[in-house]
């Protein structure tokens, strides 16, 4: 018979192992969920400081009001109250370049910029500012968005950003990604001609990258956090529903307009 080796969960007649531990005896009641999620992803147990930073990221990304992901989850539940899994999945599918996906996008942007630093990461603020300036100018010249800059609500500053920097500093876990992100916050007005806040999703991506977590999974951690938030949205929808009002506000206020054919010629009714 073929074998399928795994360091994750495995079961026998009377025992379940997980990450080399006895699940019932060594994990349940002994390991927090955030710590376990980190451990599962990187297959080493995080330090208390790493756990604190990681769980701060999860808290920062769990819920942020009536975002598209929350509204989608509530509306899907309105349409299919028999499918909680469908409502949660619908909300998570909206994690992309504008919401939640910025966490991964920022981590990758910072990682790519760091890879261009000759002689390794800078050692002083002037060096970080120089690297940040080069990376922002390059992105601007190529017409790319600088992920982690700007927020549709927190125009004067995202309150999550300084708090996460503070926690990482307390745990001595401010690494190159957070250092470069801070430098981008200092220098970007020179290139963009205006000052934008460093947003929470971006700083979370920088912090996760500094923890050594795989870049390919940064969005997954944002989705893990948002799952908890969407469960809260569903629980509130059950207690005090608003989804039907959201639906009716659109349905009862639609306005018929003539069709607008797409560019490329007039629409044809012929087959």
PDB file of C-alpha atoms in Angstrom:
ATOM      1  CA  UNK A   1       0.000   0.000   0.000  1.00  0.00           C
ATOM      2  CA  UNK A   2       1.275   3.538  -0.704  1.00  0.00           C
ATOM      3  CA  UNK A   3       2.232   5.792   2.205  1.00  0.00           C
ATOM      4  CA  UNK A   4       1.450   9.483   2.530  1.00  0.00           C
ATOM      5  CA  UNK A   5       3.760  11.053   5.111  1.00  0.00           C
ATOM      6  CA  UNK A   6       2.532  14.104   7.012  1.00  0.00           C
ATOM      7  CA  UNK A   7       3.734  16.052  10.039  1.00  0.00           C
ATOM      8  CA  UNK A   8       0.208  17.334  10.590  1.00  0.00           C
ATOM      9  CA  UNK A   9      -2.799  15.393  11.835  1.00  0.00           C
ATOM     10  CA  UNK A  10      -2.718  11.611  11.832  1.00  0.00           C
ATOM     11  CA  UNK A  11      -5.052   9.164  13.544  1.00  0.00           C
ATOM     12  CA  UNK A  12      -4.760   5.641  14.871  1.00  0.00           C
ATOM     13  CA  UNK A  13      -7.271   3.507  16.728  1.00  0.00           C
ATOM     14  CA  UNK A  14      -6.720   5.234  20.082  1.00  0.00           C
ATOM     15  CA  UNK A  15      -4.617   8.332  19.376  1.00  0.00           C
ATOM     16  CA  UNK A  16      -4.456  11.492  17.284  1.00  0.00           C
ATOM     17  CA  UNK A  17      -1.122  13.179  16.699  1.00  0.00           C
ATOM     18  CA  UNK A  18      -0.624  16.710  15.457  1.00  0.00           C
ATOM     19  CA  UNK A  19       2.763  18.265  14.755  1.00  0.00           C
ATOM     20  CA  UNK A  20       4.400  15.444  16.645  1.00  0.00           C
ATOM     21  CA  UNK A  21       2.242  16.073  19.706  1.00  0.00           C
ATOM     22  CA  UNK A  22      -0.530  14.074  21.295  1.00  0.00           C
ATOM     23  CA  UNK A  23      -3.550  16.165  20.307  1.00  0.00           C
ATOM     24  CA  UNK A  24      -5.663  15.345  23.351  1.00  0.00           C
ATOM     25  CA  UNK A  25      -2.904  15.456  25.970  1.00  0.00           C
ATOM     26  CA  UNK A  26      -0.477  18.081  24.656  1.00  0.00           C
ATOM     27  CA  UNK A  27      -2.484  20.465  22.473  1.00  0.00           C
ATOM     28  CA  UNK A  28      -6.092  20.684  23.646  1.00  0.00           C
ATOM     29  CA  UNK A  29      -6.294  23.166  26.499  1.00  0.00           C
ATOM     30  CA  UNK A  30      -2.556  23.817  26.276  1.00  0.00           C
ATOM     31  CA  UNK A  31      -2.065  25.642  22.962  1.00  0.00           C
ATOM     32  CA  UNK A  32      -4.022  28.726  21.894  1.00  0.00           C
ATOM     33  CA  UNK A  33      -5.643  28.813  18.474  1.00  0.00           C
ATOM     34  CA  UNK A  34      -3.417  31.608  17.155  1.00  0.00           C
ATOM     35  CA  UNK A  35      -0.299  29.814  18.325  1.00  0.00           C
ATOM     36  CA  UNK A  36      -1.543  26.604  16.713  1.00  0.00           C
ATOM     37  CA  UNK A  37      -2.290  28.318  13.394  1.00  0.00           C
ATOM     38  CA  UNK A  38       1.275  29.671  13.275  1.00  0.00           C
ATOM     39  CA  UNK A  39       2.672  26.280  14.245  1.00  0.00           C
ATOM     40  CA  UNK A  40       0.656  24.473  11.574  1.00  0.00           C
ATOM     41  CA  UNK A  41       1.888  26.822   8.851  1.00  0.00           C
ATOM     42  CA  UNK A  42       5.584  26.854   9.659  1.00  0.00           C
ATOM     43  CA  UNK A  43       5.891  23.562  11.584  1.00  0.00           C
ATOM     44  CA  UNK A  44       7.792  25.051  14.473  1.00  0.00           C
ATOM     45  CA  UNK A  45       6.273  26.333  17.665  1.00  0.00           C
ATOM     46  CA  UNK A  46       6.355  30.146  17.829  1.00  0.00           C
ATOM     47  CA  UNK A  47       7.933  32.003  20.712  1.00  0.00           C
ATOM     48  CA  UNK A  48       5.614  33.941  23.036  1.00  0.00           C
ATOM     49  CA  UNK A  49       6.658  37.159  21.308  1.00  0.00           C
ATOM     50  CA  UNK A  50       5.921  35.777  17.858  1.00  0.00           C
ATOM     51  CA  UNK A  51       2.559  34.543  19.074  1.00  0.00           C
ATOM     52  CA  UNK A  52       1.707  37.978  20.436  1.00  0.00           C
ATOM     53  CA  UNK A  53       2.553  39.734  17.175  1.00  0.00           C
ATOM     54  CA  UNK A  54       0.757  37.085  15.105  1.00  0.00           C
ATOM     55  CA  UNK A  55      -2.387  37.258  17.215  1.00  0.00           C
ATOM     56  CA  UNK A  56      -2.297  41.066  17.076  1.00  0.00           C
ATOM     57  CA  UNK A  57      -2.387  40.747  13.287  1.00  0.00           C
ATOM     58  CA  UNK A  58      -5.362  38.382  13.471  1.00  0.00           C
ATOM     59  CA  UNK A  59      -7.195  40.815  15.744  1.00  0.00           C
ATOM     60  CA  UNK A  60      -6.411  43.735  13.418  1.00  0.00           C
ATOM     61  CA  UNK A  61      -7.890  41.950  10.397  1.00  0.00           C
ATOM     62  CA  UNK A  62     -10.865  40.172  11.970  1.00  0.00           C
ATOM     63  CA  UNK A  63     -13.528  42.786  11.348  1.00  0.00           C
ATOM     64  CA  UNK A  64     -13.645  46.345  10.072  1.00  0.00           C
ATOM     65  CA  UNK A  65     -17.338  47.157   9.774  1.00  0.00           C
ATOM     66  CA  UNK A  66     -19.681  46.826   6.821  1.00  0.00           C
ATOM     67  CA  UNK A  67     -17.020  46.039   4.254  1.00  0.00           C
ATOM     68  CA  UNK A  68     -17.971  44.218   1.034  1.00  0.00           C
ATOM     69  CA  UNK A  69     -16.961  40.907   2.615  1.00  0.00           C
ATOM     70  CA  UNK A  70     -19.319  41.464   5.557  1.00  0.00           C
ATOM     71  CA  UNK A  71     -22.192  42.655   3.382  1.00  0.00           C
ATOM     72  CA  UNK A  72     -21.748  39.716   1.017  1.00  0.00           C
ATOM     73  CA  UNK A  73     -21.856  37.254   3.910  1.00  0.00           C
ATOM     74  CA  UNK A  74     -25.016  38.816   5.306  1.00  0.00           C
ATOM     75  CA  UNK A  75     -26.763  38.940   1.924  1.00  0.00           C
ATOM     76  CA  UNK A  76     -25.841  35.344   1.154  1.00  0.00           C
ATOM     77  CA  UNK A  77     -27.255  34.271   4.501  1.00  0.00           C
ATOM     78  CA  UNK A  78     -30.445  36.214   3.675  1.00  0.00           C
ATOM     79  CA  UNK A  79     -30.707  34.301   0.406  1.00  0.00           C
ATOM     80  CA  UNK A  80     -29.704  30.899   1.803  1.00  0.00           C
ATOM     81  CA  UNK A  81     -30.100  30.735   5.595  1.00  0.00           C
ATOM     82  CA  UNK A  82     -29.678  26.972   5.359  1.00  0.00           C
ATOM     83  CA  UNK A  83     -26.065  27.433   4.167  1.00  0.00           C
ATOM     84  CA  UNK A  84     -23.872  29.041   6.798  1.00  0.00           C
ATOM     85  CA  UNK A  85     -20.843  27.638   5.012  1.00  0.00           C
ATOM     86  CA  UNK A  86     -21.984  29.323   1.797  1.00  0.00           C
ATOM     87  CA  UNK A  87     -22.356  32.680   3.540  1.00  0.00           C
ATOM     88  CA  UNK A  88     -18.884  32.445   5.060  1.00  0.00           C
ATOM     89  CA  UNK A  89     -17.352  31.275   1.788  1.00  0.00           C
ATOM     90  CA  UNK A  90     -19.019  34.098  -0.144  1.00  0.00           C
ATOM     91  CA  UNK A  91     -17.490  36.681   2.161  1.00  0.00           C
ATOM     92  CA  UNK A  92     -14.048  35.117   2.025  1.00  0.00           C
ATOM     93  CA  UNK A  93     -14.099  34.991  -1.774  1.00  0.00           C
ATOM     94  CA  UNK A  94     -14.116  38.799  -1.738  1.00  0.00           C
ATOM     95  CA  UNK A  95     -10.638  38.933  -0.218  1.00  0.00           C
ATOM     96  CA  UNK A  96      -8.692  40.543  -3.043  1.00  0.00           C
ATOM     97  CA  UNK A  97      -6.571  43.495  -4.044  1.00  0.00           C
ATOM     98  CA  UNK A  98      -8.792  46.077  -2.324  1.00  0.00           C
ATOM     99  CA  UNK A  99      -9.794  44.232   0.838  1.00  0.00           C
ATOM    100  CA  UNK A 100      -7.695  41.681   2.755  1.00  0.00           C
ATOM    101  CA  UNK A 101      -5.465  40.823  -0.188  1.00  0.00           C
ATOM    102  CA  UNK A 102      -3.460  43.985   0.510  1.00  0.00           C
ATOM    103  CA  UNK A 103      -1.817  42.041   3.344  1.00  0.00           C
ATOM    104  CA  UNK A 104      -0.136  39.679   0.892  1.00  0.00           C
ATOM    105  CA  UNK A 105       0.406  42.355  -1.744  1.00  0.00           C
ATOM    106  CA  UNK A 106       2.276  44.550   0.715  1.00  0.00           C
ATOM    107  CA  UNK A 107       4.393  41.695   2.029  1.00  0.00           C
ATOM    108  CA  UNK A 108       5.415  40.767  -1.516  1.00  0.00           C
ATOM    109  CA  UNK A 109       6.101  44.388  -2.489  1.00  0.00           C
ATOM    110  CA  UNK A 110       8.392  44.846   0.504  1.00  0.00           C
ATOM    111  CA  UNK A 111      10.107  41.513  -0.092  1.00  0.00           C
ATOM    112  CA  UNK A 112      10.795  42.370  -3.724  1.00  0.00           C
ATOM    113  CA  UNK A 113      12.177  45.778  -2.759  1.00  0.00           C
ATOM    114  CA  UNK A 114      14.443  44.227  -0.141  1.00  0.00           C
ATOM    115  CA  UNK A 115      15.825  41.829  -2.731  1.00  0.00           C
ATOM    116  CA  UNK A 116      17.222  44.815  -4.633  1.00  0.00           C
ATOM    117  CA  UNK A 117      19.223  46.130  -1.670  1.00  0.00           C
ATOM    118  CA  UNK A 118      22.890  45.686  -2.421  1.00  0.00           C
ATOM    119  CA  UNK A 119      24.877  44.390   0.517  1.00  0.00           C
ATOM    120  CA  UNK A 120      21.789  43.408   2.471  1.00  0.00           C
ATOM    121  CA  UNK A 121      19.232  45.481   4.377  1.00  0.00           C
ATOM    122  CA  UNK A 122      20.205  49.050   5.334  1.00  0.00           C
ATOM    123  CA  UNK A 123      21.589  49.719   8.797  1.00  0.00           C
ATOM    124  CA  UNK A 124      20.294  53.235   9.437  1.00  0.00           C
ATOM    125  CA  UNK A 125      17.230  55.374   8.764  1.00  0.00           C
ATOM    126  CA  UNK A 126      18.873  57.194   5.853  1.00  0.00           C
ATOM    127  CA  UNK A 127      19.559  53.857   4.163  1.00  0.00           C
ATOM    128  CA  UNK A 128      15.976  52.702   4.659  1.00  0.00           C
ATOM    129  CA  UNK A 129      14.663  55.973   3.247  1.00  0.00           C
ATOM    130  CA  UNK A 130      16.895  55.612   0.189  1.00  0.00           C
ATOM    131  CA  UNK A 131      15.662  52.077  -0.474  1.00  0.00           C
ATOM    132  CA  UNK A 132      12.055  53.132   0.084  1.00  0.00           C
ATOM    133  CA  UNK A 133      12.423  56.072  -2.283  1.00  0.00           C
ATOM    134  CA  UNK A 134      13.842  53.846  -5.007  1.00  0.00           C
ATOM    135  CA  UNK A 135      11.064  51.267  -4.619  1.00  0.00           C
ATOM    136  CA  UNK A 136       8.262  53.843  -4.639  1.00  0.00           C
ATOM    137  CA  UNK A 137       9.730  55.677  -7.632  1.00  0.00           C
ATOM    138  CA  UNK A 138      10.071  52.412  -9.535  1.00  0.00           C
ATOM    139  CA  UNK A 139       6.487  51.393  -8.811  1.00  0.00           C
ATOM    140  CA  UNK A 140       5.237  54.831  -9.768  1.00  0.00           C
ATOM    141  CA  UNK A 141       7.159  54.792 -13.050  1.00  0.00           C
ATOM    142  CA  UNK A 142       5.639  51.418 -13.920  1.00  0.00           C
ATOM    143  CA  UNK A 143       2.137  52.561 -13.043  1.00  0.00           C
ATOM    144  CA  UNK A 144       1.858  50.151 -10.128  1.00  0.00           C
ATOM    145  CA  UNK A 145      -0.009  50.854  -6.899  1.00  0.00           C
ATOM    146  CA  UNK A 146       2.061  50.937  -3.708  1.00  0.00           C
ATOM    147  CA  UNK A 147       0.175  48.486  -1.484  1.00  0.00           C
ATOM    148  CA  UNK A 148      -0.388  49.521   2.107  1.00  0.00           C
ATOM    149  CA  UNK A 149      -0.838  53.234   1.370  1.00  0.00           C
ATOM    150  CA  UNK A 150      -4.175  54.952   1.894  1.00  0.00           C
ATOM    151  CA  UNK A 151      -7.495  54.073   3.495  1.00  0.00           C
ATOM    152  CA  UNK A 152     -11.068  54.926   2.531  1.00  0.00           C
ATOM    153  CA  UNK A 153     -12.014  55.843   6.120  1.00  0.00           C
ATOM    154  CA  UNK A 154      -8.839  56.545   8.098  1.00  0.00           C
ATOM    155  CA  UNK A 155      -7.647  59.502   6.067  1.00  0.00           C
ATOM    156  CA  UNK A 156      -5.543  60.903   8.910  1.00  0.00           C
ATOM    157  CA  UNK A 157      -4.026  57.615  10.028  1.00  0.00           C
ATOM    158  CA  UNK A 158      -5.066  54.018  10.615  1.00  0.00           C
ATOM    159  CA  UNK A 159      -5.071  53.380  14.383  1.00  0.00           C
ATOM    160  CA  UNK A 160      -3.976  49.770  13.881  1.00  0.00           C
ATOM    161  CA  UNK A 161      -0.688  50.752  12.283  1.00  0.00           C
ATOM    162  CA  UNK A 162       1.154  52.462  15.169  1.00  0.00           C
ATOM    163  CA  UNK A 163      -0.178  49.870  17.587  1.00  0.00           C
ATOM    164  CA  UNK A 164       1.234  46.955  15.604  1.00  0.00           C
ATOM    165  CA  UNK A 165       4.574  48.734  15.195  1.00  0.00           C
ATOM    166  CA  UNK A 166       4.596  49.232  18.978  1.00  0.00           C
ATOM    167  CA  UNK A 167       3.822  45.589  19.741  1.00  0.00           C
ATOM    168  CA  UNK A 168       6.498  44.358  17.318  1.00  0.00           C
ATOM    169  CA  UNK A 169       9.016  46.748  18.880  1.00  0.00           C
ATOM    170  CA  UNK A 170       8.144  45.547  22.381  1.00  0.00           C
ATOM    171  CA  UNK A 171       8.792  41.968  21.278  1.00  0.00           C
ATOM    172  CA  UNK A 172      11.970  42.971  19.386  1.00  0.00           C
ATOM    173  CA  UNK A 173      10.438  41.696  16.157  1.00  0.00           C
ATOM    174  CA  UNK A 174      10.720  44.771  13.957  1.00  0.00           C
ATOM    175  CA  UNK A 175      12.529  43.277  10.986  1.00  0.00           C
ATOM    176  CA  UNK A 176      13.385  44.500   7.496  1.00  0.00           C
ATOM    177  CA  UNK A 177       9.829  44.458   6.152  1.00  0.00           C
ATOM    178  CA  UNK A 178       8.435  46.659   8.927  1.00  0.00           C
ATOM    179  CA  UNK A 179      11.499  48.912   8.717  1.00  0.00           C
ATOM    180  CA  UNK A 180      11.028  49.419   4.992  1.00  0.00           C
ATOM    181  CA  UNK A 181       7.276  49.955   5.413  1.00  0.00           C
ATOM    182  CA  UNK A 182       7.952  52.680   7.981  1.00  0.00           C
ATOM    183  CA  UNK A 183      10.396  54.310   5.556  1.00  0.00           C
ATOM    184  CA  UNK A 184       7.773  54.260   2.799  1.00  0.00           C
ATOM    185  CA  UNK A 185       5.505  56.116   5.173  1.00  0.00           C
ATOM    186  CA  UNK A 186       8.173  58.798   5.571  1.00  0.00           C
ATOM    187  CA  UNK A 187       9.227  59.305   1.953  1.00  0.00           C
ATOM    188  CA  UNK A 188       6.208  58.623  -0.256  1.00  0.00           C
ATOM    189  CA  UNK A 189       5.003  62.270  -0.284  1.00  0.00           C
ATOM    190  CA  UNK A 190       8.189  63.153  -2.177  1.00  0.00           C
ATOM    191  CA  UNK A 191       7.039  60.930  -5.051  1.00  0.00           C
ATOM    192  CA  UNK A 192       3.249  61.046  -4.844  1.00  0.00           C
ATOM    193  CA  UNK A 193       2.923  64.720  -3.939  1.00  0.00           C
ATOM    194  CA  UNK A 194       0.531  63.955  -1.081  1.00  0.00           C
ATOM    195  CA  UNK A 195       0.571  62.182   2.244  1.00  0.00           C
ATOM    196  CA  UNK A 196      -1.328  58.919   2.658  1.00  0.00           C
ATOM    197  CA  UNK A 197      -1.668  56.825   5.814  1.00  0.00           C
ATOM    198  CA  UNK A 198       0.002  53.458   6.172  1.00  0.00           C
ATOM    199  CA  UNK A 199      -2.995  51.179   6.446  1.00  0.00           C
ATOM    200  CA  UNK A 200      -3.588  48.266   8.784  1.00  0.00           C
ATOM    201  CA  UNK A 201      -3.654  45.588   6.097  1.00  0.00           C
ATOM    202  CA  UNK A 202      -0.251  46.725   4.872  1.00  0.00           C
ATOM    203  CA  UNK A 203       1.414  46.790   8.272  1.00  0.00           C
ATOM    204  CA  UNK A 204      -0.034  43.342   8.948  1.00  0.00           C
ATOM    205  CA  UNK A 205       1.620  42.041   5.785  1.00  0.00           C
ATOM    206  CA  UNK A 206       4.937  43.550   6.840  1.00  0.00           C
ATOM    207  CA  UNK A 207       4.666  42.045  10.314  1.00  0.00           C
ATOM    208  CA  UNK A 208       3.763  38.583   9.009  1.00  0.00           C
ATOM    209  CA  UNK A 209       6.685  38.673   6.571  1.00  0.00           C
ATOM    210  CA  UNK A 210       9.036  39.643   9.407  1.00  0.00           C
ATOM    211  CA  UNK A 211       7.779  36.612  11.333  1.00  0.00           C
ATOM    212  CA  UNK A 212       9.147  34.458   8.528  1.00  0.00           C
ATOM    213  CA  UNK A 213       5.768  33.215   7.361  1.00  0.00           C
ATOM    214  CA  UNK A 214       5.544  32.158   3.687  1.00  0.00           C
ATOM    215  CA  UNK A 215       4.576  35.003   1.386  1.00  0.00           C
ATOM    216  CA  UNK A 216       2.239  32.614  -0.442  1.00  0.00           C
ATOM    217  CA  UNK A 217       0.177  32.267   2.748  1.00  0.00           C
ATOM    218  CA  UNK A 218      -0.095  35.902   3.857  1.00  0.00           C
ATOM    219  CA  UNK A 219      -3.534  36.303   2.310  1.00  0.00           C
ATOM    220  CA  UNK A 220      -4.571  33.015   3.899  1.00  0.00           C
ATOM    221  CA  UNK A 221      -3.820  34.442   7.351  1.00  0.00           C
ATOM    222  CA  UNK A 222      -5.910  37.512   6.518  1.00  0.00           C
ATOM    223  CA  UNK A 223      -8.742  35.184   5.533  1.00  0.00           C
ATOM    224  CA  UNK A 224      -8.288  33.204   8.749  1.00  0.00           C
ATOM    225  CA  UNK A 225      -8.733  36.414  10.725  1.00  0.00           C
ATOM    226  CA  UNK A 226     -11.698  37.559   8.676  1.00  0.00           C
ATOM    227  CA  UNK A 227     -13.423  34.191   9.162  1.00  0.00           C
ATOM    228  CA  UNK A 228     -13.815  35.054  12.846  1.00  0.00           C
ATOM    229  CA  UNK A 229     -15.173  38.462  11.892  1.00  0.00           C
ATOM    230  CA  UNK A 230     -17.663  36.981   9.447  1.00  0.00           C
ATOM    231  CA  UNK A 231     -18.901  34.566  12.095  1.00  0.00           C
ATOM    232  CA  UNK A 232     -19.555  37.638  14.223  1.00  0.00           C
ATOM    233  CA  UNK A 233     -21.365  39.301  11.306  1.00  0.00           C
ATOM    234  CA  UNK A 234     -23.569  36.222  10.910  1.00  0.00           C
ATOM    235  CA  UNK A 235     -24.309  36.073  14.620  1.00  0.00           C
ATOM    236  CA  UNK A 236     -25.335  39.737  14.598  1.00  0.00           C
ATOM    237  CA  UNK A 237     -27.390  39.242  11.427  1.00  0.00           C
ATOM    238  CA  UNK A 238     -29.339  36.501  13.196  1.00  0.00           C
ATOM    239  CA  UNK A 239     -29.940  38.720  16.238  1.00  0.00           C
ATOM    240  CA  UNK A 240     -30.519  42.048  14.504  1.00  0.00           C
ATOM    241  CA  UNK A 241     -30.881  41.534  10.740  1.00  0.00           C
ATOM    242  CA  UNK A 242     -30.021  44.302   8.291  1.00  0.00           C
ATOM    243  CA  UNK A 243     -29.433  42.304   5.107  1.00  0.00           C
ATOM    244  CA  UNK A 244     -33.030  42.632   3.935  1.00  0.00           C
ATOM    245  CA  UNK A 245     -32.848  46.405   4.326  1.00  0.00           C
ATOM    246  CA  UNK A 246     -29.623  46.457   2.283  1.00  0.00           C
ATOM    247  CA  UNK A 247     -31.278  44.329  -0.402  1.00  0.00           C
ATOM    248  CA  UNK A 248     -34.433  46.470  -0.525  1.00  0.00           C
ATOM    249  CA  UNK A 249     -32.477  49.724  -0.597  1.00  0.00           C
ATOM    250  CA  UNK A 250     -31.111  48.609  -3.957  1.00  0.00           C
ATOM    251  CA  UNK A 251     -34.105  46.707  -5.279  1.00  0.00           C
ATOM    252  CA  UNK A 252     -36.640  49.459  -4.546  1.00  0.00           C
ATOM    253  CA  UNK A 253     -34.423  52.254  -5.835  1.00  0.00           C
ATOM    254  CA  UNK A 254     -33.277  50.886  -9.163  1.00  0.00           C
ATOM    255  CA  UNK A 255     -33.663  53.135 -12.200  1.00  0.00           C
ATOM    256  CA  UNK A 256     -34.082  51.832 -15.718  1.00  0.00           C
ATOM    257  CA  UNK A 257     -31.701  53.338 -18.274  1.00  0.00           C
ATOM    258  CA  UNK A 258     -31.053  52.619 -21.966  1.00  0.00           C
ATOM    259  CA  UNK A 259     -28.475  49.909 -22.658  1.00  0.00           C
ATOM    260  CA  UNK A 260     -24.885  51.009 -23.182  1.00  0.00           C
ATOM    261  CA  UNK A 261     -23.163  48.721 -25.706  1.00  0.00           C
ATOM    262  CA  UNK A 262     -19.554  47.939 -24.949  1.00  0.00           C
ATOM    263  CA  UNK A 263     -16.890  49.661 -27.028  1.00  0.00           C
ATOM    264  CA  UNK A 264     -16.199  47.954 -30.321  1.00  0.00           C
ATOM    265  CA  UNK A 265     -19.389  48.543 -32.275  1.00  0.00           C
ATOM    266  CA  UNK A 266     -23.126  48.613 -31.898  1.00  0.00           C
ATOM    267  CA  UNK A 267     -24.846  45.728 -30.212  1.00  0.00           C
ATOM    268  CA  UNK A 268     -26.494  43.301 -32.602  1.00  0.00           C
ATOM    269  CA  UNK A 269     -29.600  41.245 -31.995  1.00  0.00           C
ATOM    270  CA  UNK A 270     -28.740  38.807 -34.762  1.00  0.00           C
ATOM    271  CA  UNK A 271     -27.390  35.371 -33.972  1.00  0.00           C
TER     272      UNK A 271
END
